[in-house]
Amino acid sequence: MASVPAKELREVDLSLKNPRKAGVMALFYPDNSYKTNIVLLLRKKYEGIHSNQVGFPGGKMEREDADIRITALRETQEEVGIPPEKIKIVRALTTLYVPPSNFLVHPFLGISEETPSFLPQEEEVELLIEVPLENVLDDNLVARKTIVTSYSANADVPYFNFNGYTVWGATAAMLSEVKDLLGMALI
């Protein structure tokens, strides 16, 4: 699901790029009807690479963060209001390099056992998008389309269509891994 060919990503010498580190959280939780959801967010419009894109809660590692796991938990609390003690990290997912922003993203799969009381960060979050687990697993919600990106005027990208929102790029790649892991667990 990566929008940049995997071969290109494998050939990147990260020691020359000196990427910034980011931690993000793929957080599952029960909704009020006891169905499992995952939360995504639509970022506000701003002057930057990821303006108005859908992604996981998360962000860059700060000096005071002991490790990248702490970054993902801190950023999740800052962006959607869920305290770290309410999140059980199940596992780390595959680290992914994002060339346009020069971030090395460390995603984590987390679970909250109760329905969260979300508190979106007004400065960064335009909207929370709650996606039912069955939509994550639904192959009919995966497609391709041509979009304008920071690196191409006509990029043909794979994406997830959740509630009318296009989820592509690094977030789609991470969601694809989550989907594969959950699919294997259901077999």
mmCIF file of C-alpha atoms in Angstrom:
data_model
loop_
_atom_site.group_PDB
_atom_site.id
_atom_site.type_symbol
_atom_site.label_atom_id
_atom_site.label_comp_id
_atom_site.label_asym_id
_atom_site.label_seq_id
_atom_site.Cartn_x
_atom_site.Cartn_y
_atom_site.Cartn_z
ATOM 1 C CA MET A 1 0.000 0.000 0.000
ATOM 2 C CA ALA A 2 2.991 2.353 0.033
ATOM 3 C CA SER A 3 2.586 5.142 -2.522
ATOM 4 C CA VAL A 4 6.323 5.164 -3.270
ATOM 5 C CA PRO A 5 7.603 1.911 -4.847
ATOM 6 C CA ALA A 6 8.997 -0.427 -2.183
ATOM 7 C CA LYS A 7 12.225 -0.885 -4.175
ATOM 8 C CA GLU A 8 12.908 2.866 -3.931
ATOM 9 C CA LEU A 9 12.331 2.825 -0.172
ATOM 10 C CA ARG A 10 14.672 -0.149 0.341
ATOM 11 C CA GLU A 11 17.455 1.616 -1.562
ATOM 12 C CA VAL A 12 17.365 4.772 0.603
ATOM 13 C CA ASP A 13 20.510 5.182 2.714
ATOM 14 C CA LEU A 14 18.993 6.490 5.947
ATOM 15 C CA SER A 15 22.408 7.398 7.334
ATOM 16 C CA LEU A 16 22.624 10.063 4.605
ATOM 17 C CA LYS A 17 19.070 11.295 5.198
ATOM 18 C CA ASN A 18 19.340 11.680 8.989
ATOM 19 C CA PRO A 19 15.547 11.289 9.347
ATOM 20 C CA ARG A 20 13.570 12.607 12.288
ATOM 21 C CA LYS A 21 11.824 9.948 14.373
ATOM 22 C CA ALA A 22 8.072 9.808 14.860
ATOM 23 C CA GLY A 23 5.849 7.490 16.879
ATOM 24 C CA VAL A 24 2.234 6.775 15.909
ATOM 25 C CA MET A 25 -0.538 4.672 17.433
ATOM 26 C CA ALA A 26 -2.967 2.349 15.643
ATOM 27 C CA LEU A 27 -5.442 2.344 18.532
ATOM 28 C CA PHE A 28 -8.344 -0.088 18.755
ATOM 29 C CA TYR A 29 -11.145 0.383 21.268
ATOM 30 C CA PRO A 30 -14.801 -0.593 21.841
ATOM 31 C CA ASP A 31 -17.450 1.910 20.816
ATOM 32 C CA ASN A 32 -20.678 2.399 22.779
ATOM 33 C CA SER A 33 -22.279 -0.592 21.042
ATOM 34 C CA TYR A 34 -19.264 -2.790 21.940
ATOM 35 C CA LYS A 35 -17.995 -3.020 18.377
ATOM 36 C CA THR A 36 -14.267 -2.606 17.861
ATOM 37 C CA ASN A 37 -13.099 0.617 16.169
ATOM 38 C CA ILE A 38 -9.803 2.227 15.244
ATOM 39 C CA VAL A 39 -9.305 5.982 15.435
ATOM 40 C CA LEU A 40 -7.769 8.078 12.668
ATOM 41 C CA LEU A 41 -7.576 11.841 12.451
ATOM 42 C CA LEU A 42 -7.846 14.409 9.709
ATOM 43 C CA ARG A 43 -5.056 16.925 10.153
ATOM 44 C CA LYS A 44 -5.785 20.637 9.895
ATOM 45 C CA LYS A 45 -4.770 22.550 6.775
ATOM 46 C CA TYR A 46 -1.361 24.146 7.233
ATOM 47 C CA GLU A 47 1.785 24.940 5.250
ATOM 48 C CA GLY A 48 3.353 21.515 5.231
ATOM 49 C CA ILE A 49 3.645 18.091 3.634
ATOM 50 C CA HIS A 50 0.904 16.334 5.652
ATOM 51 C CA SER A 51 -1.650 19.160 5.596
ATOM 52 C CA ASN A 52 -5.270 17.958 5.508
ATOM 53 C CA GLN A 53 -4.291 14.279 5.407
ATOM 54 C CA VAL A 54 -5.745 11.370 7.343
ATOM 55 C CA GLY A 55 -3.359 9.612 9.707
ATOM 56 C CA PHE A 56 -2.881 7.928 13.030
ATOM 57 C CA PRO A 57 -2.438 9.924 16.200
ATOM 58 C CA GLY A 58 1.272 10.532 16.591
ATOM 59 C CA GLY A 59 4.158 12.839 15.943
ATOM 60 C CA LYS A 60 7.819 13.578 16.261
ATOM 61 C CA MET A 61 10.019 12.380 19.078
ATOM 62 C CA GLU A 62 10.937 15.096 21.570
ATOM 63 C CA ARG A 63 14.115 15.305 23.616
ATOM 64 C CA GLU A 64 12.269 14.460 26.833
ATOM 65 C CA ASP A 65 10.825 11.208 25.408
ATOM 66 C CA ALA A 66 12.668 8.220 26.903
ATOM 67 C CA ASP A 67 11.963 6.130 23.787
ATOM 68 C CA ILE A 68 9.815 6.083 20.666
ATOM 69 C CA ARG A 69 7.075 4.086 22.417
ATOM 70 C CA ILE A 70 6.709 6.963 24.886
ATOM 71 C CA THR A 71 6.515 9.349 21.912
ATOM 72 C CA ALA A 72 3.562 7.425 20.432
ATOM 73 C CA LEU A 73 1.745 7.387 23.784
ATOM 74 C CA ARG A 74 2.433 11.087 24.493
ATOM 75 C CA GLU A 75 1.358 12.183 21.023
ATOM 76 C CA THR A 76 -1.815 10.066 21.221
ATOM 77 C CA GLN A 77 -2.721 11.808 24.460
ATOM 78 C CA GLU A 78 -1.934 15.245 23.009
ATOM 79 C CA GLU A 79 -3.838 14.726 19.750
ATOM 80 C CA VAL A 80 -6.887 12.707 20.812
ATOM 81 C CA GLY A 81 -6.916 12.962 24.617
ATOM 82 C CA ILE A 82 -6.373 9.331 25.642
ATOM 83 C CA PRO A 83 -3.989 9.016 28.615
ATOM 84 C CA PRO A 84 -1.094 6.527 28.254
ATOM 85 C CA GLU A 85 -2.330 4.433 31.185
ATOM 86 C CA LYS A 86 -5.533 3.692 29.202
ATOM 87 C CA ILE A 87 -3.550 2.178 26.309
ATOM 88 C CA LYS A 88 -2.004 -1.295 26.249
ATOM 89 C CA ILE A 89 0.624 -1.549 23.524
ATOM 90 C CA VAL A 90 0.258 -4.959 21.913
ATOM 91 C CA ARG A 91 3.225 -4.750 19.562
ATOM 92 C CA ALA A 92 5.385 -2.573 17.392
ATOM 93 C CA LEU A 93 4.644 -2.581 13.677
ATOM 94 C CA THR A 94 7.137 -2.253 10.825
ATOM 95 C CA THR A 95 9.106 0.998 10.886
ATOM 96 C CA LEU A 96 8.525 3.037 7.730
ATOM 97 C CA TYR A 97 10.552 5.798 6.117
ATOM 98 C CA VAL A 98 8.456 8.681 4.708
ATOM 99 C CA PRO A 99 10.595 10.489 2.088
ATOM 100 C CA PRO A 100 8.555 13.704 1.593
ATOM 101 C CA SER A 101 8.807 14.682 5.283
ATOM 102 C CA ASN A 102 12.044 12.774 6.054
ATOM 103 C CA PHE A 103 10.492 10.940 9.008
ATOM 104 C CA LEU A 104 11.269 7.435 10.173
ATOM 105 C CA VAL A 105 7.876 6.425 11.563
ATOM 106 C CA HIS A 106 7.597 3.834 14.320
ATOM 107 C CA PRO A 107 3.980 2.609 14.496
ATOM 108 C CA PHE A 108 2.505 0.725 17.429
ATOM 109 C CA LEU A 109 -0.647 -1.360 17.742
ATOM 110 C CA GLY A 110 -2.513 -0.429 20.909
ATOM 111 C CA ILE A 111 -5.764 -1.300 22.641
ATOM 112 C CA SER A 112 -7.968 0.665 24.991
ATOM 113 C CA GLU A 113 -10.346 -1.632 26.857
ATOM 114 C CA GLU A 114 -12.932 1.100 27.367
ATOM 115 C CA THR A 115 -14.703 3.533 25.081
ATOM 116 C CA PRO A 116 -12.482 6.617 25.073
ATOM 117 C CA SER A 117 -13.675 10.128 25.785
ATOM 118 C CA PHE A 118 -11.867 11.780 22.922
ATOM 119 C CA LEU A 119 -10.531 15.298 23.284
ATOM 120 C CA PRO A 120 -9.118 16.327 19.876
ATOM 121 C CA GLN A 121 -6.278 18.857 19.898
ATOM 122 C CA GLU A 122 -7.804 21.957 18.296
ATOM 123 C CA GLU A 123 -4.536 23.266 16.814
ATOM 124 C CA GLU A 124 -3.706 20.094 14.834
ATOM 125 C CA VAL A 125 -6.823 17.938 14.499
ATOM 126 C CA GLU A 126 -9.643 18.921 12.149
ATOM 127 C CA LEU A 127 -11.725 15.798 12.736
ATOM 128 C CA LEU A 128 -11.602 12.350 14.345
ATOM 129 C CA ILE A 129 -12.548 9.470 12.073
ATOM 130 C CA GLU A 130 -13.754 6.373 13.886
ATOM 131 C CA VAL A 131 -13.477 3.304 11.653
ATOM 132 C CA PRO A 132 -15.159 -0.004 12.554
ATOM 133 C CA LEU A 133 -12.833 -3.026 12.529
ATOM 134 C CA GLU A 134 -14.953 -4.696 9.839
ATOM 135 C CA ASN A 135 -14.155 -1.758 7.511
ATOM 136 C CA VAL A 136 -10.417 -2.207 8.076
ATOM 137 C CA LEU A 137 -10.805 -5.852 7.012
ATOM 138 C CA ASP A 138 -13.122 -5.132 4.045
ATOM 139 C CA ASP A 139 -11.237 -5.581 0.738
ATOM 140 C CA ASN A 140 -13.997 -3.641 -1.037
ATOM 141 C CA LEU A 141 -12.804 -0.451 0.684
ATOM 142 C CA VAL A 142 -9.349 -0.681 -0.932
ATOM 143 C CA ALA A 143 -8.859 0.949 -4.335
ATOM 144 C CA ARG A 144 -6.469 3.059 -6.424
ATOM 145 C CA LYS A 145 -6.737 6.621 -7.655
ATOM 146 C CA THR A 146 -4.683 9.453 -9.056
ATOM 147 C CA ILE A 147 -3.921 12.284 -6.650
ATOM 148 C CA VAL A 148 -1.644 15.292 -6.378
ATOM 149 C CA THR A 149 1.170 14.712 -3.890
ATOM 150 C CA SER A 150 4.245 16.589 -2.737
ATOM 151 C CA TYR A 151 6.315 14.539 -5.198
ATOM 152 C CA SER A 152 3.998 14.083 -8.201
ATOM 153 C CA ALA A 153 1.152 15.893 -9.952
ATOM 154 C CA ASN A 154 -0.402 12.586 -11.023
ATOM 155 C CA ALA A 155 0.459 9.856 -8.530
ATOM 156 C CA ASP A 156 -1.463 6.597 -8.882
ATOM 157 C CA VAL A 157 -1.803 5.462 -5.260
ATOM 158 C CA PRO A 158 -3.528 2.647 -3.404
ATOM 159 C CA TYR A 159 -5.852 3.838 -0.657
ATOM 160 C CA PHE A 160 -8.520 2.882 1.857
ATOM 161 C CA ASN A 161 -11.891 4.627 1.565
ATOM 162 C CA PHE A 162 -13.238 5.094 5.088
ATOM 163 C CA ASN A 163 -16.376 7.169 5.559
ATOM 164 C CA GLY A 164 -15.554 9.032 2.330
ATOM 165 C CA TYR A 165 -12.001 9.873 3.475
ATOM 166 C CA THR A 166 -8.987 8.800 1.428
ATOM 167 C CA VAL A 167 -6.358 7.068 3.574
ATOM 168 C CA TRP A 168 -3.174 6.670 1.530
ATOM 169 C CA GLY A 169 0.611 6.757 1.798
ATOM 170 C CA ALA A 170 2.355 5.752 4.999
ATOM 171 C CA THR A 171 -0.924 5.477 6.923
ATOM 172 C CA ALA A 172 -2.355 3.098 4.298
ATOM 173 C CA ALA A 173 0.837 1.011 4.396
ATOM 174 C CA MET A 174 0.612 0.735 8.190
ATOM 175 C CA LEU A 175 -3.110 -0.063 8.041
ATOM 176 C CA SER A 176 -2.387 -2.753 5.483
ATOM 177 C CA GLU A 177 0.021 -4.386 7.931
ATOM 178 C CA VAL A 178 -2.615 -4.161 10.684
ATOM 179 C CA LYS A 179 -5.153 -5.709 8.296
ATOM 180 C CA ASP A 180 -2.759 -8.563 7.448
ATOM 181 C CA LEU A 181 -2.009 -9.239 11.125
ATOM 182 C CA LEU A 182 -5.685 -9.265 12.037
ATOM 183 C CA GLY A 183 -6.511 -11.458 9.052
ATOM 184 C CA MET A 184 -3.906 -14.016 10.156
ATOM 185 C CA ALA A 185 -5.302 -13.937 13.701
ATOM 186 C CA LEU A 186 -8.805 -14.686 12.400
ATOM 187 C CA ILE A 187 -7.731 -17.756 10.406
#
